[in-house]
Every structure is written in C-alpha cells, then in structure tokens.
Amino acid sequence: DIQMTQSPSSLSASVGDRVTITCRASRGFSNFLAWYQQKPGKAPNLLIYAASTLQSGVPSRFSGSGSGTDFTLTISSLQPEDVATYYCQKYDSAPYTFGQGTKLEIK
Amino acid sequence: QVQLVQSGAEVRKPGASVKLSCKASGYNFINYAIHWVRQAPGQGLEWMGWISPDIGTTRYSQKFLGRLTFTRDSSANTAYMQLNSLISEDTAVYSCARGSDSAFDSWGQGTLVTVSS
C-alpha cells in the first residue's frame, strides 16, 4: 500500500505569511490527491481535489500543486481562521490513505 | 444541499458490537459511494472502507477485515456501519463521507463511539 507522509507535523506562522505543507507518497500515483482542513470538533472540509482543483466555496488563497509522489498545499496569505489541522489523501484506489496531518497555528 | 446526518453517540463494553447510520439527502443516493473514516482522540484520520449504494459493493481496509460490515437501505437513503468485537482502541469518532471524482466532498457530523468496561 502507498503511504502518505506530510511535513511538517506542526507549523506556526504569522498572519499574512505564505504557508506551504508538503505531502509525499511512498510511490507515484495518478493525481487523485485531495487536501482537507479540519477545525477542532468539526468534520474535515475538502479544500483541493485532483491535486490542484479548488473546491467550490474555498477561498482562493488556498492552492495545490504537484504530481507523482510530491504534492503541496499553499496558503498565500495566512488568515486567523486558517488555524486547523490539514490532511492530504490519495483517493485513486483503495486504501484511500490519509497523511498524518499538519497542525497549523498562528504565531 | 447535500447533507449526511449520522446517528447519535454510543457507549459499548469491550467485545460488543455497534451499528451506526448515515442518512443522505440532497442528491441521488445511489450515484455516490459512501466511505467511512474514523478518528481516535487526538489522532489523525483513518479510512475504513466504502460501500456503493447502488448494488451494495463493499471494500474494507485490511485492518478491519472480519469485524466490519457495511450495508445500505437505498429506499431510506441510509448507509450503515457495524463494527464487532470492540476493543478500547476502537474508541473514536466515526464519520461517513460521500465519495466522488472530487474526493470526499461532503461529510457527516461524526458519531462518537466509546468502548469502556
């Protein structure tokens, strides 16, 4: 099975900063890669699918890129409401593995 | 709008079983897979498997083979998850999610299952 590894595991940044989270797969696969945002006590919320397609209603400061084994989620200008844990996920075929998560905080 | 509404919190003793429900509305239930994901306290997301509501095809994570069963009632737009032989490590929030070509685009609110003697 393909393993998904995110880095960093946690991150502290200032409002307005550009933030980048990386997701690496143990071997390459098609671009069925998604990013989710999860706030405490809430269900995950889909941000990006197909590696770079922004889900409807998601602010344009979020973007995704990458292919093969290396994928990136970027927040162009961090806002206070972006405090959350972010997960990547491969969804091309079972098992639909998630990364371990990246906890994002405000400095 | 698309909505997945899950059943309420459950408490079980070790060795028992639990069956959770996930009722869909706002879309054609049989056209999208329903996935189940769990999250232990303070931990990450763990994919458990999926069911295809049209013909009932299922796929389970190897981790749960033999004690996890998905079913559905298409007439009630509802999917079910049953987990048997519960242990304390099964204490988690269990969520259903709609699966599509755009990943898991809608999620239920989650159901807390507590396994404790």
Tab-separated table of C-alpha atoms in Angstrom:
chain	number	residue	atom	x	y	z
A	1	ASP	CA	0.000	0.000	0.000
A	2	ILE	CA	1.072	3.571	-0.675
A	3	GLN	CA	1.952	5.543	2.458
A	4	MET	CA	1.374	9.300	2.633
A	5	THR	CA	3.782	11.404	4.698
A	6	GLN	CA	3.157	15.063	5.473
A	7	SER	CA	5.667	17.632	6.588
A	8	PRO	CA	5.905	19.419	8.820
A	9	SER	CA	3.752	17.804	11.517
A	10	SER	CA	3.144	21.209	13.032
A	11	LEU	CA	3.698	24.750	11.911
A	12	SER	CA	3.449	28.198	13.453
A	13	ALA	CA	3.221	31.250	11.200
A	14	SER	CA	2.136	34.874	11.325
A	15	VAL	CA	-0.966	36.383	9.785
A	16	GLY	CA	-0.167	37.290	6.189
A	17	ASP	CA	2.586	34.700	5.814
A	18	ARG	CA	2.801	32.303	2.915
A	19	VAL	CA	2.470	28.765	4.253
A	20	THR	CA	3.434	25.545	2.494
A	21	ILE	CA	2.605	21.984	3.547
A	22	THR	CA	4.087	19.018	1.745
A	23	CYS	CA	2.691	15.539	1.182
A	24	ARG	CA	4.921	12.765	-0.130
A	25	ALA	CA	3.720	9.385	-1.377
A	26	SER	CA	5.804	6.233	-0.940
A	27	ARG	CA	5.421	5.635	-4.678
A	28	GLY	CA	3.905	7.563	-7.525
A	29	PHE	CA	0.230	7.520	-8.420
A	30	SER	CA	-2.238	9.475	-10.518
A	31	ASN	CA	-3.218	12.957	-9.405
A	32	PHE	CA	-6.156	11.796	-7.293
A	33	LEU	CA	-4.809	13.742	-4.348
A	34	ALA	CA	-7.006	15.794	-2.010
A	35	TRP	CA	-6.401	18.246	0.807
A	36	TYR	CA	-8.751	18.715	3.758
A	37	GLN	CA	-8.966	21.254	6.543
A	38	GLN	CA	-10.230	20.131	9.940
A	39	LYS	CA	-11.029	22.523	12.753
A	40	PRO	CA	-11.346	21.227	16.326
A	41	GLY	CA	-14.558	19.315	16.918
A	42	LYS	CA	-15.601	19.595	13.290
A	43	ALA	CA	-15.723	17.273	10.293
A	44	PRO	CA	-12.993	17.639	7.665
A	45	ASN	CA	-13.690	20.089	4.854
A	46	LEU	CA	-12.491	19.453	1.307
A	47	LEU	CA	-10.189	22.221	0.049
A	48	ILE	CA	-8.455	20.826	-3.028
A	49	TYR	CA	-9.040	17.769	-5.212
A	50	ALA	CA	-7.250	16.344	-8.224
A	51	ALA	CA	-4.074	17.808	-6.710
A	52	SER	CA	-4.785	21.385	-7.818
A	53	THR	CA	-8.534	21.971	-8.279
A	54	LEU	CA	-10.065	24.323	-5.732
A	55	GLN	CA	-13.328	23.053	-4.254
A	56	SER	CA	-16.265	25.398	-4.742
A	57	GLY	CA	-16.531	27.966	-1.969
A	58	VAL	CA	-12.938	27.627	-0.788
A	59	PRO	CA	-11.009	30.920	-0.625
A	60	SER	CA	-8.571	31.487	-3.461
A	61	ARG	CA	-5.647	31.903	-1.046
A	62	PHE	CA	-5.571	28.097	-0.940
A	63	SER	CA	-3.854	26.318	-3.811
A	64	GLY	CA	-2.474	22.864	-4.540
A	65	SER	CA	0.233	21.590	-6.820
A	66	GLY	CA	2.376	18.568	-7.531
A	67	SER	CA	2.294	15.208	-9.230
A	68	GLY	CA	3.693	11.705	-8.940
A	69	THR	CA	4.989	11.445	-5.383
A	70	ASP	CA	5.248	15.068	-4.223
A	71	PHE	CA	2.316	17.367	-3.580
A	72	THR	CA	1.994	20.770	-1.928
A	73	LEU	CA	-0.742	22.799	-0.278
A	74	THR	CA	-0.067	26.538	-0.177
A	75	ILE	CA	-1.870	29.272	1.709
A	76	SER	CA	-0.796	32.505	0.046
A	77	SER	CA	-1.644	34.829	2.945
A	78	LEU	CA	-2.430	33.179	6.259
A	79	GLN	CA	-5.614	34.312	7.997
A	80	PRO	CA	-6.628	33.716	11.638
A	81	GLU	CA	-9.475	31.451	10.538
A	82	ASP	CA	-6.979	29.115	8.846
A	83	VAL	CA	-5.920	27.690	12.206
A	84	ALA	CA	-6.673	23.994	11.759
A	85	THR	CA	-5.148	20.621	11.000
A	86	TYR	CA	-4.611	19.844	7.337
A	87	TYR	CA	-4.628	16.377	5.790
A	88	CYS	CA	-3.679	15.077	2.382
A	89	GLN	CA	-5.318	11.941	0.990
A	90	LYS	CA	-4.870	9.697	-2.004
A	91	TYR	CA	-8.210	8.697	-3.459
A	92	ASP	CA	-7.331	6.917	-6.701
A	93	SER	CA	-7.985	3.447	-5.302
A	94	ALA	CA	-8.273	1.613	-2.011
A	95	PRO	CA	-6.878	2.075	0.531
A	96	TYR	CA	-7.716	5.788	0.487
A	97	THR	CA	-4.868	6.690	2.804
A	98	PHE	CA	-4.566	9.993	4.648
A	99	GLY	CA	-1.380	11.720	5.656
A	100	GLN	CA	-0.793	12.039	9.397
A	101	GLY	CA	-1.838	15.690	9.435
A	102	THR	CA	-0.195	19.100	9.832
A	103	LYS	CA	-1.326	21.286	12.704
A	104	LEU	CA	-1.208	24.957	11.756
A	105	GLU	CA	-1.140	27.662	14.416
A	106	ILE	CA	-0.799	31.440	14.443
A	107	LYS	CA	2.302	32.996	15.998
B	1	GLN	CA	-27.937	20.894	-0.400
B	2	VAL	CA	-26.017	17.664	0.130
B	3	GLN	CA	-26.309	16.507	3.719
B	4	LEU	CA	-25.180	13.426	5.623
B	5	VAL	CA	-26.726	13.036	9.068
B	6	GLN	CA	-25.352	10.392	11.408
B	7	SER	CA	-26.838	8.628	14.397
B	8	GLY	CA	-26.012	9.616	17.963
B	9	ALA	CA	-23.195	8.739	20.320
B	10	GLU	CA	-22.835	5.167	21.552
B	11	VAL	CA	-21.195	3.529	24.553
B	12	ARG	CA	-20.279	-0.141	24.410
B	13	LYS	CA	-18.413	-2.640	26.543
B	14	PRO	CA	-15.397	-4.488	25.164
B	15	GLY	CA	-16.454	-7.414	22.991
B	16	ALA	CA	-19.749	-5.826	21.989
B	17	SER	CA	-20.869	-4.571	18.580
B	18	VAL	CA	-22.056	-1.196	17.376
B	19	LYS	CA	-24.107	-0.225	14.322
B	20	LEU	CA	-24.112	3.355	13.116
B	21	SER	CA	-26.236	5.023	10.468
B	22	CYS	CA	-25.634	7.744	7.907
B	23	LYS	CA	-28.693	9.270	6.219
B	24	ALA	CA	-28.136	11.126	2.964
B	25	SER	CA	-30.227	13.889	1.448
B	26	GLY	CA	-29.950	16.473	-1.302
B	27	TYR	CA	-28.626	14.171	-4.014
B	28	ASN	CA	-29.262	10.830	-5.694
B	29	PHE	CA	-28.060	8.406	-3.016
B	30	ILE	CA	-27.270	5.512	-5.358
B	31	ASN	CA	-24.906	7.546	-7.532
B	32	TYR	CA	-22.118	8.082	-4.986
B	33	ALA	CA	-20.102	5.773	-2.772
B	34	ILE	CA	-20.276	6.224	0.975
B	35	HIS	CA	-16.946	5.997	2.766
B	36	TRP	CA	-16.374	5.535	6.477
B	37	VAL	CA	-13.497	7.246	8.271
B	38	ARG	CA	-12.628	7.187	11.946
B	39	GLN	CA	-10.563	9.433	14.188
B	40	ALA	CA	-9.352	8.319	17.590
B	41	PRO	CA	-8.993	11.034	20.256
B	42	GLY	CA	-6.122	13.348	19.360
B	43	GLN	CA	-5.212	11.246	16.322
B	44	GLY	CA	-5.459	11.553	12.548
B	45	LEU	CA	-7.984	10.327	10.005
B	46	GLU	CA	-8.188	6.619	9.238
B	47	TRP	CA	-10.042	5.313	6.186
B	48	MET	CA	-12.113	2.219	6.959
B	49	GLY	CA	-13.785	1.344	3.678
B	50	TRP	CA	-16.654	2.123	1.345
B	51	ILE	CA	-19.973	0.879	0.078
B	52	SER	CA	-21.537	1.505	-3.287
B	53	PRO	CA	-25.211	2.177	-2.576
B	54	ASP	CA	-26.487	1.064	-5.974
B	55	ILE	CA	-25.533	-2.643	-5.856
B	56	GLY	CA	-24.036	-2.849	-2.371
B	57	THR	CA	-20.440	-3.499	-3.386
B	58	THR	CA	-18.107	-3.071	-0.438
B	59	ARG	CA	-14.390	-2.650	0.120
B	60	TYR	CA	-12.809	-2.799	3.564
B	61	SER	CA	-9.452	-1.720	4.914
B	62	GLN	CA	-7.346	-4.785	5.698
B	63	LYS	CA	-7.153	-3.602	9.290
B	64	PHE	CA	-10.845	-4.288	9.876
B	65	LEU	CA	-11.386	-7.407	7.797
B	66	GLY	CA	-13.623	-9.875	9.575
B	67	ARG	CA	-15.252	-7.500	12.037
B	68	LEU	CA	-16.535	-4.629	9.896
B	69	THR	CA	-19.687	-4.703	7.764
B	70	PHE	CA	-21.245	-2.016	5.612
B	71	THR	CA	-24.861	-2.205	4.498
B	72	ARG	CA	-27.331	0.185	2.984
B	73	ASP	CA	-31.066	0.750	2.604
B	74	SER	CA	-31.429	2.580	-0.676
B	75	SER	CA	-35.151	3.130	-0.119
B	76	ALA	CA	-34.246	5.140	3.012
B	77	ASN	CA	-31.115	6.776	1.566
B	78	THR	CA	-29.200	5.377	4.525
B	79	ALA	CA	-25.869	3.621	4.908
B	80	TYR	CA	-24.876	1.582	7.938
B	81	MET	CA	-21.596	0.557	9.532
B	82	GLN	CA	-21.323	-2.296	12.015
B	83	LEU	CA	-18.132	-2.976	13.931
B	84	ASN	CA	-17.905	-6.151	16.022
B	85	SER	CA	-15.633	-7.378	18.809
B	86	LEU	CA	-14.989	-3.862	20.049
B	87	ILE	CA	-11.838	-3.055	21.998
B	88	SER	CA	-10.867	0.124	23.827
B	89	GLU	CA	-8.755	1.210	20.851
B	90	ASP	CA	-11.963	1.430	18.800
B	91	THR	CA	-12.974	4.491	20.817
B	92	ALA	CA	-13.191	7.167	18.139
B	93	VAL	CA	-15.392	9.494	16.149
B	94	TYR	CA	-16.763	7.607	13.139
B	95	SER	CA	-17.733	9.664	10.095
B	96	CYS	CA	-19.369	8.901	6.792
B	97	ALA	CA	-18.400	10.833	3.689
B	98	ARG	CA	-19.647	10.995	0.119
B	99	GLY	CA	-17.042	9.824	-2.345
B	100	SER	CA	-16.792	11.119	-5.874
B	101	ASP	CA	-14.236	12.025	-8.531
B	102	SER	CA	-13.662	15.117	-6.430
B	103	ALA	CA	-12.676	13.113	-3.348
B	104	PHE	CA	-14.763	13.174	-0.164
B	105	ASP	CA	-16.842	16.239	-0.834
B	106	SER	CA	-19.430	16.008	1.933
B	107	TRP	CA	-19.118	14.611	5.431
B	108	GLY	CA	-21.455	13.611	8.212
B	109	GLN	CA	-21.130	15.296	11.581
B	110	GLY	CA	-19.478	12.224	13.097
B	111	THR	CA	-20.573	9.766	15.795
B	112	LEU	CA	-18.553	9.229	18.961
B	113	VAL	CA	-18.237	5.576	19.941
B	114	THR	CA	-16.818	4.960	23.393
B	115	VAL	CA	-15.661	1.469	24.316
B	116	SER	CA	-15.248	1.087	28.052
B	117	SER	CA	-15.854	-1.527	30.688
